[in-house]
XYZ file of N, CA and C in Angstrom:
768
model
N -56.332 -5.088 78.014
C -56.784 -5.945 76.868
C -55.880 -5.672 75.662
N -55.296 -6.719 75.098
C -54.424 -6.601 74.006
C -55.222 -6.655 72.711
N -54.963 -5.671 71.833
C -55.644 -5.636 70.543
C -55.149 -6.765 69.626
N -56.030 -7.246 68.744
C -55.582 -8.252 67.774
C -54.440 -7.660 66.919
N -53.606 -8.552 66.417
C -52.428 -8.089 65.680
C -52.782 -7.260 64.455
N -53.822 -7.697 63.761
C -54.224 -6.943 62.522
C -54.679 -5.517 62.905
N -55.510 -5.413 63.965
C -55.992 -4.120 64.417
C -54.817 -3.220 64.871
N -53.875 -3.801 65.605
C -52.734 -3.039 66.072
C -51.889 -2.523 64.909
N -51.683 -3.375 63.914
C -50.955 -3.012 62.710
C -51.646 -1.874 61.979
N -52.988 -1.926 61.913
C -53.744 -0.860 61.256
C -53.525 0.499 61.950
N -53.648 0.503 63.251
C -53.450 1.784 64.014
C -52.019 2.250 63.940
N -51.025 1.296 63.927
C -49.634 1.712 63.785
C -49.390 2.392 62.432
N -49.970 1.807 61.371
C -49.777 2.409 60.051
C -50.493 3.736 59.931
N -51.709 3.807 60.489
C -52.439 5.074 60.469
C -51.692 6.185 61.165
N -51.082 5.842 62.328
C -50.237 6.810 63.025
C -49.048 7.214 62.222
N -48.418 6.256 61.555
C -47.205 6.565 60.746
C -47.570 7.457 59.575
N -48.702 7.205 58.948
C -49.137 8.034 57.811
C -49.488 9.482 58.300
N -50.062 9.559 59.503
C -50.399 10.867 60.074
C -49.112 11.673 60.350
N -48.099 11.016 60.913
C -46.809 11.719 61.129
C -46.150 12.103 59.825
N -46.256 11.254 58.825
C -45.707 11.520 57.519
C -46.378 12.728 56.891
N -47.690 12.816 57.053
C -48.483 13.923 56.526
C -48.113 15.209 57.292
N -47.971 15.109 58.597
C -47.600 16.263 59.371
C -46.238 16.831 58.936
N -45.309 15.928 58.643
C -44.026 16.384 58.143
C -44.152 17.033 56.804
N -45.041 16.597 55.985
C -45.259 17.232 54.680
C -45.639 18.722 54.860
N -46.596 18.986 55.706
C -47.014 20.365 55.935
C -45.903 21.190 56.576
N -45.068 20.558 57.366
C -43.931 21.242 57.954
C -42.887 21.642 56.911
N -42.656 20.723 55.987
C -41.577 20.939 54.982
C -42.110 21.781 53.763
N -43.393 21.713 53.483
C -43.921 22.288 52.234
C -43.788 23.788 52.212
N -43.876 24.459 53.352
C -43.900 25.921 53.368
C -42.583 26.517 53.819
N -41.567 25.712 53.873
C -40.248 26.209 54.259
C -39.328 26.175 53.047
N -38.570 27.260 52.821
C -37.577 27.231 51.734
C -36.497 26.255 52.127
N -35.812 25.653 51.153
C -35.827 25.993 49.764
C -36.887 25.247 48.997
N -37.478 25.932 47.946
C -38.520 25.337 47.175
C -37.977 24.722 45.918
N -38.383 23.504 45.673
C -37.876 22.750 44.528
C -38.794 22.992 43.317
N -38.742 24.227 42.756
C -39.655 24.610 41.687
C -39.502 23.780 40.432
N -38.231 23.562 40.033
C -37.987 22.837 38.774
C -38.509 21.408 38.853
N -38.207 20.746 39.998
C -38.688 19.369 40.170
C -40.212 19.324 40.285
N -40.819 20.317 40.888
C -42.304 20.364 40.985
C -42.902 20.471 39.545
N -42.366 21.345 38.687
C -42.892 21.456 37.361
C -42.683 20.156 36.584
N -41.544 19.536 36.766
C -41.252 18.263 36.099
C -42.258 17.171 36.546
N -42.588 17.156 37.816
C -43.553 16.182 38.346
C -44.986 16.485 37.830
N -45.302 17.764 37.656
C -46.594 18.130 37.108
C -46.734 17.602 35.687
N -45.653 17.708 34.891
C -45.666 17.203 33.532
C -45.805 15.689 33.539
N -45.055 15.008 34.370
C -45.100 13.532 34.400
C -46.460 13.022 34.911
N -46.892 13.646 36.032
C -48.095 13.145 36.664
C -49.371 13.570 35.945
N -49.367 14.792 35.427
C -50.593 15.360 34.800
C -50.674 15.047 33.323
N -49.742 15.597 32.557
C -49.787 15.492 31.104
C -49.709 14.055 30.610
N -48.872 13.210 31.197
C -48.757 11.859 30.747
C -49.900 10.945 31.220
N -50.710 11.461 32.114
C -51.915 10.689 32.535
C -53.120 11.053 31.675
N -53.071 12.137 30.944
C -54.230 12.637 30.202
C -54.772 11.620 29.182
N -53.902 10.933 28.371
C -54.464 10.023 27.393
C -55.319 8.911 28.040
N -54.840 8.314 29.127
C -55.577 7.252 29.807
C -56.847 7.780 30.383
N -56.793 8.948 31.060
C -58.023 9.554 31.673
C -59.003 9.927 30.562
N -58.543 10.492 29.443
C -59.405 10.889 28.397
C -60.099 9.675 27.760
N -59.332 8.650 27.439
C -59.943 7.441 26.825
C -60.977 6.816 27.731
N -60.605 6.698 29.030
C -61.551 6.108 29.973
C -62.821 6.932 30.091
N -62.659 8.245 30.189
C -63.821 9.151 30.303
C -64.710 9.034 29.088
N -64.122 9.019 27.898
C -64.942 8.914 26.661
C -65.783 7.649 26.700
N -65.131 6.526 26.988
C -65.836 5.212 26.994
C -66.905 5.215 28.116
N -66.567 5.822 29.287
C -67.523 5.853 30.375
C -68.785 6.624 29.965
N -68.613 7.798 29.350
C -69.789 8.618 28.905
C -70.578 7.856 27.868
N -69.935 7.229 26.931
C -70.624 6.493 25.921
C -71.433 5.297 26.443
N -70.810 4.518 27.288
C -71.419 3.316 27.850
C -72.581 3.692 28.778
N -72.325 4.735 29.637
C -73.400 5.156 30.531
C -74.645 5.596 29.823
N -74.487 6.311 28.700
C -75.629 6.752 27.910
C -76.366 5.540 27.301
N -75.611 4.598 26.782
C -76.210 3.431 26.181
C -76.927 2.556 27.202
N -76.427 2.506 28.420
C -77.069 1.708 29.464
C -78.356 2.382 30.018
N -78.350 3.699 30.107
C -79.461 4.421 30.658
C -80.649 4.544 29.728
N -80.357 4.573 28.414
C -81.415 4.847 27.438
C -82.573 3.904 27.550
N -82.401 2.569 27.576
C -83.569 1.659 27.583
C -84.508 1.927 28.768
N -83.956 2.156 29.941
C -84.781 2.391 31.110
C -85.593 3.692 30.959
N -84.929 4.713 30.443
C -85.649 5.985 30.281
C -86.713 5.900 29.193
N -86.425 5.105 28.149
C -87.458 4.909 27.102
C -88.670 4.184 27.708
N -88.473 3.242 28.553
C -89.594 2.495 29.201
C -90.487 3.432 29.984
N -89.912 4.447 30.627
C -90.704 5.383 31.410
C -91.115 6.614 30.607
N -90.769 6.656 29.356
C -91.171 7.756 28.482
C -90.461 9.067 28.779
N -89.247 9.058 29.320
C -88.556 10.282 29.633
C -87.186 10.280 28.948
N -87.124 9.761 27.729
C -85.863 9.698 27.022
C -85.271 11.076 26.829
N -86.079 12.119 26.763
C -85.526 13.448 26.558
C -84.682 13.979 27.762
N -84.797 13.294 28.909
C -84.034 13.704 30.077
C -82.664 13.009 30.117
N -82.334 12.230 29.121
C -81.082 11.478 29.107
C -79.857 12.399 29.224
N -79.720 13.491 28.421
C -78.521 14.353 28.565
C -78.393 14.914 29.979
N -79.507 15.335 30.556
C -79.462 15.947 31.909
C -79.004 14.938 32.947
N -79.549 13.725 32.879
C -79.214 12.683 33.894
C -77.749 12.253 33.757
N -77.308 12.080 32.511
C -75.882 11.681 32.317
C -74.984 12.786 32.773
N -75.275 14.042 32.441
C -74.462 15.152 32.830
C -74.331 15.278 34.355
N -75.448 15.181 35.070
C -75.388 15.201 36.542
C -74.599 14.076 37.112
N -74.794 12.864 36.624
C -74.086 11.692 37.108
C -72.560 11.806 36.908
N -72.165 12.312 35.748
C -70.748 12.429 35.454
C -70.086 13.530 36.291
N -70.718 14.676 36.303
C -70.110 15.817 36.980
C -70.049 15.617 38.496
N -71.141 15.150 39.088
C -71.214 15.100 40.547
C -70.422 13.915 41.091
N -70.426 12.780 40.470
C -69.902 11.600 41.154
C -68.992 10.734 40.268
N -69.493 10.304 39.149
C -68.762 9.251 38.391
C -67.431 9.798 37.893
N -67.452 11.024 37.358
C -66.225 11.597 36.787
C -65.088 11.763 37.800
N -65.311 12.471 38.919
C -64.226 12.613 39.892
C -63.728 11.300 40.485
N -64.681 10.411 40.849
C -64.284 9.123 41.495
C -63.506 8.234 40.558
N -64.089 8.053 39.338
C -63.416 7.122 38.434
C -62.053 7.701 37.983
N -61.955 8.994 37.741
C -60.670 9.602 37.429
C -59.664 9.402 38.537
N -60.132 9.590 39.771
C -59.257 9.424 40.945
C -58.766 7.979 41.091
N -59.621 7.024 40.745
C -59.224 5.568 40.864
C -58.181 5.283 39.769
N -58.411 5.758 38.547
C -57.440 5.553 37.495
C -56.065 6.235 37.886
N -56.212 7.420 38.446
C -55.029 8.150 38.902
C -54.261 7.399 39.980
N -55.030 6.797 40.913
C -54.400 6.010 41.981
C -53.690 4.789 41.402
N -54.305 4.162 40.392
C -53.696 2.983 39.817
C -52.426 3.292 39.048
N -52.475 4.414 38.318
C -51.316 4.747 37.490
C -50.220 5.484 38.289
N -50.647 6.557 38.941
C -49.612 7.436 39.595
C -49.267 6.874 40.961
N -50.231 6.348 41.722
C -49.932 5.827 43.064
C -48.912 4.663 42.983
N -49.118 3.786 42.049
C -48.186 2.667 41.898
C -46.800 3.170 41.406
N -46.835 4.132 40.505
C -45.624 4.652 39.955
C -44.740 5.302 41.041
N -45.386 6.125 41.862
C -44.646 6.835 42.905
C -44.161 5.853 43.962
N -45.025 4.846 44.307
C -44.603 3.866 45.297
C -43.427 3.000 44.778
N -43.453 2.627 43.518
C -42.382 1.795 42.986
C -41.073 2.630 42.802
N -41.248 3.897 42.359
C -40.068 4.729 42.152
C -39.332 5.052 43.447
N -40.058 5.492 44.445
C -39.450 5.831 45.703
C -38.986 4.596 46.485
N -39.748 3.500 46.293
C -39.327 2.239 46.919
C -38.015 1.730 46.319
N -37.845 1.876 45.042
C -36.611 1.464 44.396
C -35.479 2.355 44.877
N -35.676 3.643 45.027
C -34.658 4.539 45.527
C -34.305 4.197 47.004
N -35.302 3.770 47.721
C -35.059 3.471 49.152
C -34.211 2.191 49.299
N -34.548 1.165 48.583
C -33.798 -0.120 48.739
C -32.432 -0.049 48.108
N -32.235 0.840 47.137
C -30.875 0.993 46.593
C -30.074 2.105 47.267
N -30.604 2.591 48.363
C -29.945 3.580 49.236
C -29.674 4.919 48.557
N -30.446 5.230 47.515
C -30.318 6.555 46.861
C -30.797 7.668 47.773
N -31.848 7.377 48.559
C -32.360 8.364 49.473
C -31.346 8.663 50.580
N -30.674 7.629 51.107
C -29.628 7.863 52.088
C -28.466 8.668 51.515
N -28.153 8.411 50.211
C -27.064 9.157 49.567
C -27.478 10.653 49.411
N -28.738 10.929 49.170
C -29.169 12.325 49.082
C -29.001 13.034 50.436
N -29.312 12.318 51.515
C -29.145 12.933 52.845
C -27.713 13.208 53.150
N -26.823 12.293 52.764
C -25.403 12.439 53.027
C -24.802 13.658 52.248
N -25.356 13.858 51.012
C -24.883 14.943 50.143
C -25.449 16.308 50.533
N -26.306 16.318 51.517
C -26.831 17.616 51.988
C -28.166 17.982 51.406
N -28.764 17.145 50.540
C -30.083 17.399 49.948
C -31.167 16.884 50.867
N -32.232 17.621 50.987
C -33.374 17.140 51.757
C -34.222 16.230 50.910
N -34.143 14.936 51.058
C -34.860 14.000 50.179
C -36.365 14.128 50.332
N -36.821 14.443 51.532
C -38.266 14.544 51.741
C -38.817 15.703 50.925
N -38.190 16.857 50.978
C -38.646 17.979 50.246
C -38.553 17.754 48.725
N -37.439 17.159 48.278
C -37.222 16.988 46.863
C -38.120 15.885 46.297
N -38.291 14.799 47.015
C -39.022 13.651 46.491
C -40.483 13.650 46.876
N -40.824 13.987 48.100
C -42.181 13.864 48.553
C -42.973 15.090 48.347
N -42.462 16.236 48.778
C -43.259 17.489 48.718
C -43.618 17.836 47.262
N -42.681 17.681 46.340
C -42.919 17.989 44.961
C -43.998 17.040 44.329
N -43.952 15.798 44.656
C -44.887 14.824 44.113
C -46.278 15.024 44.696
N -46.394 15.241 46.012
C -47.684 15.435 46.627
C -48.341 16.709 46.100
N -47.616 17.781 46.025
C -48.167 19.029 45.494
C -48.598 18.818 43.996
N -47.826 18.084 43.241
C -48.175 17.857 41.837
C -49.421 17.031 41.739
N -49.562 15.970 42.568
C -50.809 15.200 42.449
C -51.986 15.997 42.945
N -51.824 16.824 43.956
C -52.935 17.668 44.463
C -53.402 18.668 43.413
N -52.504 19.204 42.649
C -52.813 20.151 41.650
C -53.302 19.534 40.314
N -52.726 18.470 39.929
C -53.009 17.910 38.613
C -54.300 17.082 38.591
N -54.680 16.401 39.657
C -55.907 15.617 39.594
C -57.153 16.422 39.349
N -57.347 17.600 39.982
C -58.535 18.386 39.655
C -58.558 18.823 38.162
N -57.400 19.154 37.618
C -57.385 19.495 36.195
C -57.707 18.292 35.324
N -57.239 17.103 35.680
C -57.589 15.899 34.962
C -59.059 15.607 35.115
N -59.636 15.868 36.262
C -61.099 15.669 36.447
C -61.875 16.533 35.517
N -61.486 17.840 35.407
C -62.185 18.760 34.512
C -62.112 18.300 33.070
N -60.912 17.910 32.635
C -60.739 17.446 31.273
C -61.457 16.127 31.007
N -61.364 15.239 32.012
C -62.065 13.936 31.917
C -63.568 14.100 31.834
N -64.110 15.042 32.607
C -65.533 15.263 32.559
C -65.953 15.793 31.213
N -65.182 16.745 30.634
C -65.508 17.292 29.340
C -65.484 16.174 28.233
N -64.469 15.365 28.292
C -64.379 14.284 27.304
C -65.482 13.259 27.510
N -65.809 12.975 28.760
C -66.902 12.050 29.075
C -68.250 12.566 28.567
N -68.483 13.887 28.712
C -69.721 14.454 28.268
C -69.770 14.387 26.717
N -68.628 14.505 26.046
C -68.633 14.359 24.605
C -68.940 12.914 24.218
N -68.342 11.991 24.976
C -68.666 10.581 24.726
C -70.168 10.303 24.885
N -70.759 10.938 25.925
C -72.203 10.803 26.126
C -72.986 11.365 24.951
N -72.500 12.495 24.403
C -73.100 13.114 23.207
C -73.139 12.139 22.070
N -71.976 11.455 21.859
C -71.946 10.419 20.794
C -72.929 9.285 21.083
N -73.073 8.916 22.366
C -74.001 7.882 22.706
C -75.444 8.269 22.477
N -75.775 9.502 22.778
C -77.106 10.026 22.554
C -77.487 9.964 21.093
N -76.525 10.210 20.206
C -76.759 10.289 18.781
C -76.688 8.947 18.092
N -76.533 7.849 18.831
C -76.562 6.537 18.224
C -77.987 6.194 17.740
N -78.997 6.536 18.585
C -80.381 6.222 18.254
C -81.179 7.451 17.825
N -80.755 8.645 18.159
C -81.486 9.848 17.845
C -80.535 10.858 17.107
N -81.091 11.949 16.681
C -80.301 12.981 16.056
C -80.422 14.271 16.845
N -79.543 14.433 17.823
C -79.552 15.636 18.704
C -78.396 16.527 18.379
N -78.673 17.794 18.216
C -77.585 18.733 17.884
C -76.641 18.913 19.099
N -75.433 19.353 18.771
C -74.451 19.597 19.805
C -74.920 20.696 20.754
N -75.476 21.736 20.181
C -75.926 22.888 21.006
C -77.100 22.454 21.927
N -78.050 21.735 21.412
C -79.187 21.281 22.249
C -78.770 20.375 23.352
N -77.848 19.459 23.020
C -77.342 18.516 24.028
C -76.701 19.275 25.223
N -75.747 20.145 24.888
C -75.035 20.829 25.979
C -75.964 21.834 26.695
N -76.941 22.367 26.022
C -77.923 23.247 26.713
C -78.656 22.447 27.758
N -79.121 21.244 27.383
C -79.836 20.376 28.335
C -78.946 19.968 29.483
N -77.691 19.690 29.219
C -76.772 19.292 30.321
C -76.557 20.433 31.269
N -76.182 21.595 30.797
C -75.824 22.696 31.678
C -77.064 23.339 32.311
N -78.220 23.249 31.707
C -79.431 23.724 32.376
C -79.769 22.897 33.595
N -79.388 21.603 33.581
C -79.667 20.731 34.710
C -78.650 20.864 35.829
N -77.490 21.501 35.558
C -76.429 21.596 36.559
C -76.525 22.887 37.327
N -76.045 22.892 38.552
C -75.956 24.087 39.378
C -74.578 24.149 39.954
N -74.221 25.271 40.566
C -72.913 25.400 41.203
C -72.756 24.395 42.331
N -73.870 24.045 42.958
C -73.839 23.067 44.065
C -73.514 21.674 43.561
N -73.618 21.451 42.240
C -73.213 20.153 41.645
C -71.728 20.203 41.274
N -71.263 21.343 40.820
C -69.899 21.411 40.233
C -68.835 21.661 41.290
N -69.114 22.598 42.237
C -68.099 22.999 43.179
C -67.677 21.879 44.149
N -68.615 21.189 44.799
C -68.194 20.085 45.688
C -67.423 19.007 44.964
N -67.812 18.694 43.759
C -67.086 17.656 42.996
C -65.689 18.115 42.673
N -65.522 19.379 42.355
C -64.207 19.923 42.027
C -63.348 19.986 43.286
N -63.879 20.446 44.409
C -63.129 20.579 45.633
C -62.612 19.251 46.160
N -63.479 18.243 46.127
C -63.080 16.952 46.709
C -61.964 16.283 45.854
N -61.843 16.666 44.576
C -60.770 16.123 43.767
C -59.401 16.556 44.249
N -59.284 17.707 44.880
C -58.007 18.118 45.497
C -57.627 17.153 46.624
N -58.622 16.754 47.426
C -58.352 15.831 48.536
C -58.009 14.450 47.987
N -58.644 14.040 46.870
C -58.317 12.781 46.271
C -56.859 12.778 45.821
N -56.435 13.875 45.095
C -55.065 13.956 44.647
C -54.075 13.967 45.759
N -54.374 14.696 46.855
C -53.489 14.719 48.007
C -53.319 13.332 48.622
N -54.465 12.656 48.756
C -54.422 11.259 49.363
C -53.576 10.308 48.512
N -53.768 10.359 47.192
C -53.003 9.460 46.316
C -51.540 9.766 46.418
N -51.146 11.083 46.426
C -49.741 11.428 46.495
C -49.130 11.096 47.822
N -49.736 11.407 48.924
C -49.160 11.168 50.209
C -49.017 9.678 50.539
N -50.015 8.865 50.131
C -49.927 7.450 50.378
C -48.888 6.793 49.504
N -48.834 7.188 48.224
C -47.799 6.647 47.345
C -46.410 6.940 47.848
N -46.187 8.189 48.251
C -44.882 8.544 48.804
C -44.568 7.835 50.081
N -45.564 7.722 50.955
C -45.357 7.000 52.254
C -44.962 5.576 52.028
N -45.654 4.899 51.141
C -45.331 3.479 50.885
C -43.966 3.338 50.264
N -43.606 4.219 49.342
C -42.336 4.111 48.696
C -41.187 4.508 49.715
N -41.397 5.526 50.491
C -40.381 6.010 51.430
C -40.085 4.979 52.510
N -41.030 4.153 52.846
C -40.858 3.157 53.860
C -40.744 1.708 53.336
N -40.329 1.625 52.084
C -40.145 0.301 51.467
C -38.967 -0.389 52.027
N -38.995 -1.749 52.012
C -37.872 -2.526 52.558
C -37.847 -3.874 51.873
N -36.898 -4.671 52.244
C -36.795 -6.105 51.763
C -36.568 -6.210 50.257
N -35.726 -5.329 49.704
C -35.269 -5.516 48.351
C -36.355 -5.333 47.309
N -36.213 -6.030 46.188
C -37.205 -5.872 45.089
C -38.552 -6.359 45.457
N -38.682 -7.351 46.301
C -39.976 -7.786 46.805
C -40.724 -6.653 47.506
N -39.998 -5.939 48.297
C -40.573 -4.813 49.021
C -41.050 -3.725 48.104
N -40.314 -3.491 47.014
C -40.730 -2.472 46.046
C -42.080 -2.854 45.416
N -42.192 -4.104 45.034
C -43.503 -4.532 44.450
C -44.598 -4.446 45.429
N -44.333 -4.790 46.705
C -45.316 -4.679 47.736
C -45.717 -3.230 47.988
N -44.753 -2.307 47.956
C -45.050 -0.906 48.149
C -45.963 -0.375 47.046
N -45.631 -0.716 45.809
C -46.430 -0.283 44.664
C -47.874 -0.807 44.767
N -47.997 -2.074 45.060
C -49.324 -2.694 45.219
C -50.123 -2.101 46.370
N -49.459 -1.889 47.502
C -50.122 -1.368 48.688
C -50.543 0.113 48.432
N -49.720 0.851 47.692
C -50.048 2.261 47.421
C -51.359 2.348 46.615
N -51.551 1.448 45.661
C -52.754 1.438 44.858
C -53.974 1.096 45.709
N -53.847 0.012 46.494
C -54.938 -0.446 47.289
C -55.384 0.555 48.309
N -54.423 1.122 49.059
C -54.758 2.026 50.154
C -55.279 3.341 49.608
N -54.651 3.842 48.560
C -55.105 5.137 47.992
C -56.454 5.019 47.357
N -56.767 3.896 46.685
C -58.099 3.651 46.156
C -59.179 3.588 47.266
N -58.803 2.922 48.348
C -59.755 2.873 49.531
C -59.956 4.258 50.081
N -58.885 5.060 50.123
C -59.040 6.408 50.680
C -59.916 7.280 49.801
N -59.871 7.030 48.473
C -60.742 7.810 47.590
C -62.188 7.577 47.938
N -62.576 6.319 48.201
C -63.952 6.019 48.565
C -64.314 6.595 49.923
N -63.392 6.525 50.878
C -63.635 7.049 52.198
C -63.851 8.591 52.137
N -62.962 9.263 51.417
C -63.081 10.699 51.234
C -64.334 11.101 50.507
N -64.701 10.287 49.506
C -65.972 10.547 48.764
C -67.172 10.440 49.706
N -67.172 9.430 50.550
C -68.235 9.265 51.527
C -68.315 10.460 52.490
N -67.181 10.908 52.954
C -67.119 12.071 53.859
C -67.585 13.346 53.113
N -67.225 13.470 51.841
C -67.580 14.642 51.038
C -69.097 14.672 50.856
N -69.760 13.539 50.628
C -71.207 13.460 50.485
C -71.877 13.910 51.785
N -71.332 13.414 52.913
C -71.925 13.823 54.202
C -71.805 15.282 54.503
N -70.657 15.848 54.147
C -70.421 17.282 54.391
C -71.340 18.110 53.516
N -71.442 17.793 52.241
C -72.303 18.559 51.313
C -73.776 18.418 51.719
N -74.109 17.268 52.264
C -75.502 17.062 52.738
C -75.775 17.938 53.960
N -74.806 18.050 54.869
C -74.952 18.901 56.066
C -75.063 20.387 55.667
N -74.310 20.779 54.659
C -74.295 22.160 54.170
C -75.497 22.486 53.277
N -76.287 21.443 52.971
C -77.468 21.679 52.145
C -77.165 21.853 50.702
N -76.020 21.283 50.219
C -75.629 21.430 48.813
C -76.122 20.287 47.958
N -76.730 19.257 48.531
C -77.201 18.154 47.745
C -78.621 18.437 47.210
């Protein structure tokens, strides 16, 4: 029985990404290590993404608080607003939304950059000159995304909680100390640790998919645009799939 063309293409690409990922683990732990390029990518991927992540986090915390307040007032539990917002941001909304923003900004950037290098034969030139393009271009970027996204999630959560504090004080007068006491009293390690750990997997997925799409780009400038777009779509989808798996694992371990 012959599989439909779309299904066959899906499995072909899944297999290609798996081989690409396997090569990453093969190359990542073998010298020579591109330390300078890795630090440069951490700066580009992490530091330059902070303003967008911070602004989005602040607005998210503010809007979430303003949307939740009327419902809590109706049920007479308005005092639980800081605790509910804190749990929602730390456990789910913060990591996932930050990862989606990261996929849109960094995934497309990596896909377009490596795709442009591929179609202009710069990657082939690196191989001819004796440089390992996979280690220099892929390993450094994937390691940087894996490391930087959890840090961005932590900073984004902190800024988002501050935005929620501003939202709480639109209608009431709650002190900074009281607000954060209510938030952290409602949180446990089982809320924080799974959310932090899964952000490493989000970062790895965004990096590996962006590099895969760029490294396999073709058909000139049209292919570069397609690679950038595909990197965003596939990495965003993988964020949701990994989040679903993370929820199932934490539920099995009794951490929910």
